[in-house]
mmCIF file of C-alpha atoms in Angstrom:
data_model
loop_
_atom_site.group_PDB
_atom_site.id
_atom_site.type_symbol
_atom_site.label_atom_id
_atom_site.label_comp_id
_atom_site.label_asym_id
_atom_site.label_seq_id
_atom_site.Cartn_x
_atom_site.Cartn_y
_atom_site.Cartn_z
ATOM 1 C CA GLY U 1405 28.646 -72.169 -130.017
ATOM 2 C CA VAL U 1406 31.447 -73.367 -132.865
ATOM 3 C CA ALA U 1407 33.877 -74.522 -130.698
ATOM 4 C CA GLY U 1408 31.234 -76.364 -128.683
ATOM 5 C CA GLY U 1409 30.337 -78.132 -132.008
ATOM 6 C CA LEU U 1410 33.323 -79.020 -132.791
ATOM 7 C CA ARG U 1411 33.911 -81.234 -128.976
ATOM 8 C CA ARG U 1412 30.875 -83.184 -129.531
ATOM 9 C CA ARG U 1413 31.571 -84.212 -132.789
ATOM 10 C CA GLY U 1414 34.814 -85.465 -131.361
ATOM 11 C CA ARG U 1415 33.408 -87.315 -128.623
ATOM 12 C CA ARG U 1416 30.665 -88.656 -131.525
ATOM 13 C CA ALA U 1417 33.451 -90.021 -133.010
ATOM 14 C CA ALA U 1418 34.992 -91.864 -130.681
ATOM 15 C CA ALA U 1419 31.821 -93.107 -128.649
ATOM 16 C CA THR U 1420 31.194 -96.515 -129.499
ATOM 17 C CA PRO U 1421 27.209 -97.936 -131.045
ATOM 18 C CA SER U 1422 26.547 -98.283 -128.149
ATOM 19 C CA ASP U 1423 26.052 -94.293 -127.212
ATOM 20 C CA ALA U 1424 22.661 -93.453 -126.844
ATOM 21 C CA SER U 1425 22.398 -90.317 -129.243
ATOM 22 C CA THR U 1426 23.842 -93.330 -132.110
ATOM 23 C CA ARG U 1427 20.987 -95.888 -130.882
ATOM 24 C CA ALA U 1428 18.732 -92.230 -131.096
ATOM 25 C CA ALA U 1429 19.771 -91.816 -134.933
ATOM 26 C CA VAL U 1430 19.468 -95.495 -136.110
ATOM 27 C CA ASP U 1431 16.838 -97.725 -133.500
ATOM 28 C CA GLY U 1432 14.562 -95.336 -132.584
ATOM 29 C CA PRO U 1433 13.874 -93.950 -129.265
ATOM 30 C CA ARG U 1434 15.602 -95.822 -126.925
ATOM 31 C CA GLU U 1435 13.790 -97.893 -124.256
ATOM 32 C CA ALA U 1436 15.368 -96.078 -121.065
ATOM 33 C CA VAL U 1437 16.085 -98.328 -118.155
ATOM 34 C CA ALA U 1438 14.456 -96.355 -115.217
ATOM 35 C CA ALA U 1439 17.313 -94.976 -112.525
ATOM 36 C CA PRO U 1440 16.169 -96.978 -108.311
ATOM 37 C CA ALA U 1441 13.347 -95.426 -107.900
ATOM 38 C CA THR U 1442 15.440 -93.804 -104.446
ATOM 39 C CA ASP U 1443 17.229 -91.525 -105.429
ATOM 40 C CA PRO U 1444 17.568 -88.018 -106.118
ATOM 41 C CA LEU U 1445 17.291 -86.430 -109.713
ATOM 42 C CA LEU U 1446 16.139 -83.362 -109.191
ATOM 43 C CA VAL U 1447 16.519 -81.629 -105.745
ATOM 44 C CA CYS U 1448 15.450 -77.620 -105.831
ATOM 45 C CA THR U 1449 16.445 -76.088 -101.275
ATOM 46 C CA ASP U 1450 14.811 -72.895 -101.167
ATOM 47 C CA VAL U 1451 14.859 -71.478 -104.594
ATOM 48 C CA LYS U 1452 13.819 -68.088 -104.404
ATOM 49 C CA LYS U 1453 12.686 -65.828 -107.343
ATOM 50 C CA ALA U 1454 10.847 -62.219 -107.765
ATOM 51 C CA PHE U 1455 9.640 -60.397 -110.423
ATOM 52 C CA ARG U 1456 10.031 -56.507 -109.094
ATOM 53 C CA GLY U 1457 9.291 -56.798 -105.814
ATOM 54 C CA LEU U 1458 6.316 -60.060 -106.389
ATOM 55 C CA GLN U 1459 8.068 -63.003 -104.947
ATOM 56 C CA ALA U 1460 6.479 -65.574 -107.245
ATOM 57 C CA LEU U 1461 9.238 -68.496 -105.429
ATOM 58 C CA ALA U 1462 9.571 -67.819 -101.607
ATOM 59 C CA GLY U 1463 11.633 -70.024 -101.031
ATOM 60 C CA VAL U 1464 10.316 -73.950 -102.630
ATOM 61 C CA THR U 1465 12.379 -77.452 -101.547
ATOM 62 C CA LEU U 1466 11.013 -80.366 -102.803
ATOM 63 C CA GLU U 1467 12.912 -83.727 -105.077
ATOM 64 C CA VAL U 1468 11.958 -85.739 -107.630
ATOM 65 C CA ARG U 1469 13.237 -89.266 -107.771
ATOM 66 C CA ALA U 1470 14.505 -90.784 -111.013
ATOM 67 C CA GLY U 1471 12.182 -93.011 -112.699
ATOM 68 C CA GLU U 1472 8.645 -91.251 -110.986
ATOM 69 C CA ILE U 1473 5.906 -88.974 -112.196
ATOM 70 C CA LEU U 1474 5.684 -86.007 -109.454
ATOM 71 C CA GLY U 1475 2.586 -83.388 -110.338
ATOM 72 C CA LEU U 1476 3.067 -80.074 -108.878
ATOM 73 C CA ILE U 1477 -0.393 -78.222 -108.500
ATOM 74 C CA GLY U 1478 -1.866 -74.776 -107.143
ATOM 75 C CA PRO U 1479 -4.057 -72.264 -108.062
ATOM 76 C CA ASN U 1480 -3.321 -69.519 -110.559
ATOM 77 C CA GLY U 1481 0.320 -67.139 -109.741
ATOM 78 C CA SER U 1482 1.291 -69.991 -106.804
ATOM 79 C CA GLY U 1483 4.726 -70.127 -108.701
ATOM 80 C CA LYS U 1484 4.117 -73.420 -110.584
ATOM 81 C CA SER U 1485 5.319 -72.027 -114.096
ATOM 82 C CA THR U 1486 7.876 -69.974 -113.001
ATOM 83 C CA LEU U 1487 8.855 -72.931 -110.825
ATOM 84 C CA ILE U 1488 9.341 -74.605 -114.476
ATOM 85 C CA ASN U 1489 11.385 -71.699 -115.780
ATOM 86 C CA VAL U 1490 13.950 -71.597 -113.203
ATOM 87 C CA VAL U 1491 14.775 -75.011 -113.302
ATOM 88 C CA SER U 1492 14.912 -74.656 -117.006
ATOM 89 C CA GLY U 1493 17.494 -71.892 -117.206
ATOM 90 C CA TYR U 1494 14.080 -69.447 -118.742
ATOM 91 C CA TYR U 1495 14.857 -67.210 -115.622
ATOM 92 C CA ARG U 1496 17.871 -66.615 -113.119
ATOM 93 C CA SER U 1497 17.489 -67.674 -109.778
ATOM 94 C CA ASP U 1498 17.294 -64.837 -106.615
ATOM 95 C CA GLY U 1499 18.312 -67.576 -104.843
ATOM 96 C CA GLY U 1500 18.783 -71.246 -103.132
ATOM 97 C CA ARG U 1501 20.028 -74.388 -104.779
ATOM 98 C CA ILE U 1502 18.852 -76.639 -107.847
ATOM 99 C CA ALA U 1503 20.648 -79.809 -108.237
ATOM 100 C CA LEU U 1504 20.674 -81.934 -111.638
ATOM 101 C CA ASP U 1505 22.333 -85.902 -110.459
ATOM 102 C CA GLY U 1506 24.333 -83.815 -107.849
ATOM 103 C CA HIS U 1507 25.356 -81.084 -110.543
ATOM 104 C CA ASP U 1508 24.444 -77.001 -109.349
ATOM 105 C CA ILE U 1509 22.196 -76.038 -112.196
ATOM 106 C CA ALA U 1510 20.738 -72.682 -110.666
ATOM 107 C CA PRO U 1511 23.778 -70.618 -112.714
ATOM 108 C CA VAL U 1512 23.849 -72.769 -115.551
ATOM 109 C CA ARG U 1513 22.667 -71.083 -118.872
ATOM 110 C CA ALA U 1514 19.751 -72.798 -120.615
ATOM 111 C CA HIS U 1515 21.139 -74.349 -123.128
ATOM 112 C CA ARG U 1516 23.567 -75.931 -120.941
ATOM 113 C CA ILE U 1517 20.715 -77.056 -118.989
ATOM 114 C CA ALA U 1518 19.441 -79.105 -121.787
ATOM 115 C CA GLY U 1519 22.834 -80.437 -122.593
ATOM 116 C CA LEU U 1520 22.779 -82.376 -119.158
ATOM 117 C CA GLY U 1521 19.093 -84.128 -119.306
ATOM 118 C CA LEU U 1522 16.676 -81.616 -118.799
ATOM 119 C CA ALA U 1523 13.436 -80.768 -121.397
ATOM 120 C CA ARG U 1524 11.002 -78.894 -121.292
ATOM 121 C CA THR U 1525 7.100 -78.676 -123.392
ATOM 122 C CA TYR U 1526 5.541 -74.657 -122.654
ATOM 123 C CA GLN U 1527 1.241 -74.019 -121.744
ATOM 124 C CA ILE U 1528 1.076 -72.950 -125.599
ATOM 125 C CA PRO U 1529 3.566 -74.747 -127.828
ATOM 126 C CA ARG U 1530 5.873 -72.809 -129.430
ATOM 127 C CA SER U 1531 7.249 -74.413 -132.653
ATOM 128 C CA PHE U 1532 9.208 -72.667 -135.922
ATOM 129 C CA ARG U 1533 6.029 -72.219 -137.888
ATOM 130 C CA ARG U 1534 8.213 -72.076 -141.716
ATOM 131 C CA LEU U 1535 9.243 -75.484 -140.684
ATOM 132 C CA SER U 1536 8.341 -78.503 -141.576
ATOM 133 C CA VAL U 1537 6.825 -80.948 -138.422
ATOM 134 C CA LEU U 1538 9.879 -83.342 -139.301
ATOM 135 C CA ASP U 1539 12.973 -80.374 -139.709
ATOM 136 C CA ASN U 1540 11.022 -78.944 -136.003
ATOM 137 C CA VAL U 1541 12.066 -82.368 -134.349
ATOM 138 C CA ALA U 1542 15.712 -83.070 -136.035
ATOM 139 C CA LEU U 1543 16.382 -79.424 -135.083
ATOM 140 C CA ALA U 1544 16.339 -80.554 -130.703
ATOM 141 C CA ALA U 1545 18.216 -84.048 -132.271
ATOM 142 C CA MET U 1546 21.055 -82.347 -134.323
ATOM 143 C CA PHE U 1547 21.324 -79.299 -131.105
ATOM 144 C CA GLY U 1548 20.287 -80.851 -128.443
ATOM 145 C CA GLY U 1549 21.538 -84.594 -128.754
ATOM 146 C CA GLY U 1550 24.412 -83.372 -131.193
ATOM 147 C CA LEU U 1551 23.863 -85.376 -133.739
ATOM 148 C CA GLY U 1552 24.425 -84.674 -137.856
ATOM 149 C CA ARG U 1553 21.173 -83.964 -140.396
ATOM 150 C CA ALA U 1554 20.588 -87.229 -142.028
ATOM 151 C CA ALA U 1555 20.696 -88.982 -138.534
ATOM 152 C CA GLY U 1556 18.980 -85.260 -136.692
ATOM 153 C CA GLN U 1557 15.977 -86.916 -139.396
ATOM 154 C CA ARG U 1558 16.036 -90.269 -138.925
ATOM 155 C CA ALA U 1559 16.029 -89.491 -135.353
ATOM 156 C CA ALA U 1560 13.127 -87.536 -135.548
ATOM 157 C CA ARG U 1561 10.827 -89.322 -137.625
ATOM 158 C CA SER U 1562 11.376 -92.580 -135.129
ATOM 159 C CA TRP U 1563 9.946 -89.798 -132.641
ATOM 160 C CA LEU U 1564 7.593 -88.315 -134.543
ATOM 161 C CA ALA U 1565 5.960 -91.803 -134.332
ATOM 162 C CA PHE U 1566 6.590 -92.511 -131.034
ATOM 163 C CA THR U 1567 4.180 -89.306 -130.582
ATOM 164 C CA GLY U 1568 1.289 -90.968 -132.869
ATOM 165 C CA LEU U 1569 2.358 -88.190 -135.939
ATOM 166 C CA ALA U 1570 4.349 -89.886 -137.994
ATOM 167 C CA ALA U 1571 1.733 -89.480 -140.761
ATOM 168 C CA ARG U 1572 2.161 -85.629 -140.005
ATOM 169 C CA THR U 1573 6.374 -85.170 -141.217
ATOM 170 C CA ASP U 1574 5.240 -82.933 -144.043
ATOM 171 C CA ALA U 1575 2.457 -80.620 -142.418
ATOM 172 C CA LEU U 1576 3.819 -77.193 -141.135
ATOM 173 C CA PRO U 1577 2.732 -76.398 -137.569
ATOM 174 C CA ASP U 1578 0.112 -74.015 -138.382
ATOM 175 C CA GLU U 1579 -1.306 -77.387 -140.487
ATOM 176 C CA LEU U 1580 -1.981 -79.537 -136.871
ATOM 177 C CA ASN U 1581 -4.310 -79.126 -134.634
ATOM 178 C CA LEU U 1582 -4.163 -78.644 -130.660
ATOM 179 C CA LEU U 1583 -3.366 -81.463 -129.357
ATOM 180 C CA GLU U 1584 -1.066 -83.002 -132.655
ATOM 181 C CA ARG U 1585 0.949 -79.405 -131.813
ATOM 182 C CA LYS U 1586 1.589 -80.156 -128.140
ATOM 183 C CA PHE U 1587 2.299 -83.459 -129.454
ATOM 184 C CA LEU U 1588 5.188 -82.306 -132.231
ATOM 185 C CA ASP U 1589 6.282 -80.017 -128.705
ATOM 186 C CA LEU U 1590 6.659 -83.232 -126.436
ATOM 187 C CA ALA U 1591 8.579 -85.000 -129.877
ATOM 188 C CA ARG U 1592 10.997 -82.327 -130.010
ATOM 189 C CA ALA U 1593 11.053 -82.169 -126.442
ATOM 190 C CA LEU U 1594 11.584 -85.858 -126.482
ATOM 191 C CA ALA U 1595 14.285 -85.929 -129.316
ATOM 192 C CA SER U 1596 17.089 -84.228 -127.239
ATOM 193 C CA GLU U 1597 16.966 -87.544 -125.216
ATOM 194 C CA PRO U 1598 16.301 -85.914 -121.729
ATOM 195 C CA ARG U 1599 16.150 -87.748 -118.550
ATOM 196 C CA LEU U 1600 14.088 -85.420 -116.451
ATOM 197 C CA VAL U 1601 11.065 -83.713 -118.921
ATOM 198 C CA LEU U 1602 9.335 -81.334 -117.716
ATOM 199 C CA LEU U 1603 5.238 -80.323 -119.092
ATOM 200 C CA ASP U 1604 3.608 -77.149 -117.866
ATOM 201 C CA GLU U 1605 -0.073 -77.833 -118.614
ATOM 202 C CA VAL U 1606 0.159 -80.213 -122.075
ATOM 203 C CA LEU U 1607 -4.079 -80.989 -121.116
ATOM 204 C CA SER U 1608 -4.817 -77.602 -121.059
ATOM 205 C CA GLY U 1609 -7.030 -77.158 -124.328
ATOM 206 C CA LEU U 1610 -7.625 -80.665 -125.203
ATOM 207 C CA THR U 1611 -10.559 -82.475 -125.378
ATOM 208 C CA PRO U 1612 -11.196 -85.586 -122.682
ATOM 209 C CA ALA U 1613 -10.652 -88.355 -125.985
ATOM 210 C CA GLN U 1614 -7.810 -85.638 -126.206
ATOM 211 C CA MET U 1615 -6.844 -86.388 -123.254
ATOM 212 C CA THR U 1616 -6.686 -90.012 -122.590
ATOM 213 C CA ASP U 1617 -4.293 -90.449 -125.751
ATOM 214 C CA ALA U 1618 -2.526 -87.550 -123.469
ATOM 215 C CA LEU U 1619 -2.589 -89.216 -120.459
ATOM 216 C CA GLN U 1620 -1.539 -92.444 -121.711
ATOM 217 C CA LEU U 1621 1.873 -91.180 -123.388
ATOM 218 C CA VAL U 1622 3.284 -89.699 -120.794
ATOM 219 C CA ARG U 1623 2.555 -92.805 -118.708
ATOM 220 C CA LYS U 1624 4.928 -93.895 -122.391
ATOM 221 C CA ILE U 1625 8.063 -91.626 -121.525
ATOM 222 C CA ARG U 1626 7.767 -92.029 -118.337
ATOM 223 C CA ASP U 1627 7.691 -96.137 -118.740
ATOM 224 C CA ARG U 1628 10.553 -96.213 -121.134
ATOM 225 C CA GLY U 1629 12.219 -94.190 -117.733
ATOM 226 C CA THR U 1630 12.044 -90.679 -117.845
ATOM 227 C CA THR U 1631 11.598 -89.069 -115.066
ATOM 228 C CA VAL U 1632 9.071 -86.317 -115.267
ATOM 229 C CA ILE U 1633 6.514 -83.812 -113.411
ATOM 230 C CA PHE U 1634 4.144 -82.109 -115.076
ATOM 231 C CA VAL U 1635 2.021 -78.881 -114.046
ATOM 232 C CA GLU U 1636 -1.950 -79.372 -114.282
ATOM 233 C CA HIS U 1637 -5.353 -77.955 -113.158
ATOM 234 C CA ILE U 1638 -6.962 -81.486 -114.557
ATOM 235 C CA MET U 1639 -7.834 -83.225 -111.003
ATOM 236 C CA ARG U 1640 -8.208 -86.354 -113.284
ATOM 237 C CA ALA U 1641 -4.954 -86.588 -114.323
ATOM 238 C CA VAL U 1642 -3.825 -85.417 -111.205
ATOM 239 C CA LEU U 1643 -5.047 -88.857 -109.521
ATOM 240 C CA ASP U 1644 -4.272 -90.984 -112.003
ATOM 241 C CA LEU U 1645 -0.729 -90.609 -113.019
ATOM 242 C CA ALA U 1646 1.090 -89.013 -110.222
ATOM 243 C CA ASP U 1647 3.599 -91.015 -107.808
ATOM 244 C CA PRO U 1648 3.713 -88.000 -105.266
ATOM 245 C CA VAL U 1649 2.588 -84.608 -105.498
ATOM 246 C CA VAL U 1650 3.432 -81.244 -104.797
ATOM 247 C CA VAL U 1651 1.824 -78.106 -104.212
ATOM 248 C CA LEU U 1652 2.673 -74.692 -104.056
ATOM 249 C CA ASN U 1653 0.552 -71.506 -102.838
ATOM 250 C CA GLY U 1654 2.287 -68.405 -102.293
ATOM 251 C CA GLY U 1655 5.620 -69.655 -104.214
ATOM 252 C CA GLN U 1656 5.497 -71.782 -100.888
ATOM 253 C CA VAL U 1657 5.188 -76.267 -101.252
ATOM 254 C CA ILE U 1658 2.116 -76.583 -98.693
ATOM 255 C CA ALA U 1659 2.025 -80.007 -99.419
ATOM 256 C CA LEU U 1660 3.629 -82.886 -100.608
ATOM 257 C CA GLY U 1661 2.922 -86.867 -100.377
ATOM 258 C CA LEU U 1662 0.019 -89.309 -102.273
ATOM 259 C CA PRO U 1663 -1.983 -87.922 -104.558
ATOM 260 C CA ARG U 1664 -5.385 -89.048 -102.528
ATOM 261 C CA GLN U 1665 -3.443 -87.721 -99.192
ATOM 262 C CA VAL U 1666 -2.641 -84.450 -100.615
ATOM 263 C CA MET U 1667 -6.210 -83.929 -101.577
ATOM 264 C CA ARG U 1668 -7.636 -84.504 -98.656
ATOM 265 C CA ASP U 1669 -5.182 -81.886 -96.654
ATOM 266 C CA PRO U 1670 -6.837 -79.458 -94.866
ATOM 267 C CA ASP U 1671 -4.347 -76.307 -96.477
ATOM 268 C CA VAL U 1672 -4.438 -78.163 -100.154
ATOM 269 C CA VAL U 1673 -8.330 -77.655 -99.873
ATOM 270 C CA ARG U 1674 -8.118 -73.995 -98.494
ATOM 271 C CA ALA U 1675 -5.793 -72.922 -100.840
ATOM 272 C CA TYR U 1676 -7.260 -74.774 -103.968
ATOM 273 C CA LEU U 1677 -9.357 -77.406 -104.093
ATOM 274 C CA GLY U 1678 -12.311 -75.927 -102.342
ATOM 275 C CA LYS U 1679 -15.186 -77.947 -99.842
ATOM 276 C CA THR U 1680 -17.506 -78.470 -102.760
ATOM 277 C CA TYR U 1681 -14.130 -80.747 -104.785
ATOM 278 C CA ALA U 1682 -13.096 -82.134 -101.881
#
């Protein structure tokens, strides 16, 4: 860890003022330019994961293209969160290949994957309860984005402003409501300047008005050039946000395509939506 930190310091010393981390600290969140929509940023090929005989992922294959919002849906137990956990390095896959921008990350540890430009949130926000909102995000900027303490705090303030939490910098996480805790989790994920962010049920537990705010924020994240995968059960949000939709069932992809086309797929209706919703 110390050696890696010294290497990062050496790279920062040699960086020009256009370096992304420096811009984030000085000018706030950058307005990134999305890569061409035809370029696959993440490719999962025949990804497998089992837990004591339970096959949570039974050969998942999908592509996520740069600059898009991909919706990942399916019934409970279909493998959605497991796929997020495997892609982010929280779990090690049992087989298959996961490529981020052409580099196989299946055998890579989670903190190394984060350093390659992938960040995530959790269904239940996971904040450091004894640290202020500002320091929670500054930690991500420092250790994920490679900034020093002062620069990390400046970047954190920018990301908190981006997520609407500028007035809550000195609060503790337990003093926030659910929407604010979710936005804090998101600000912390974004502070590492990821190219791809994984949102695991970011809308769960929110009121309709809060959902509208959250959907607007997800659009802002995509508009600044960050690719998004979001796991969600709320079909209004999926129809509103997603470019393509992937449907999982039994650890396998059963449908892939545009949201309204996927919602009419007989397999999706039978396995997930039900005839009444369809």
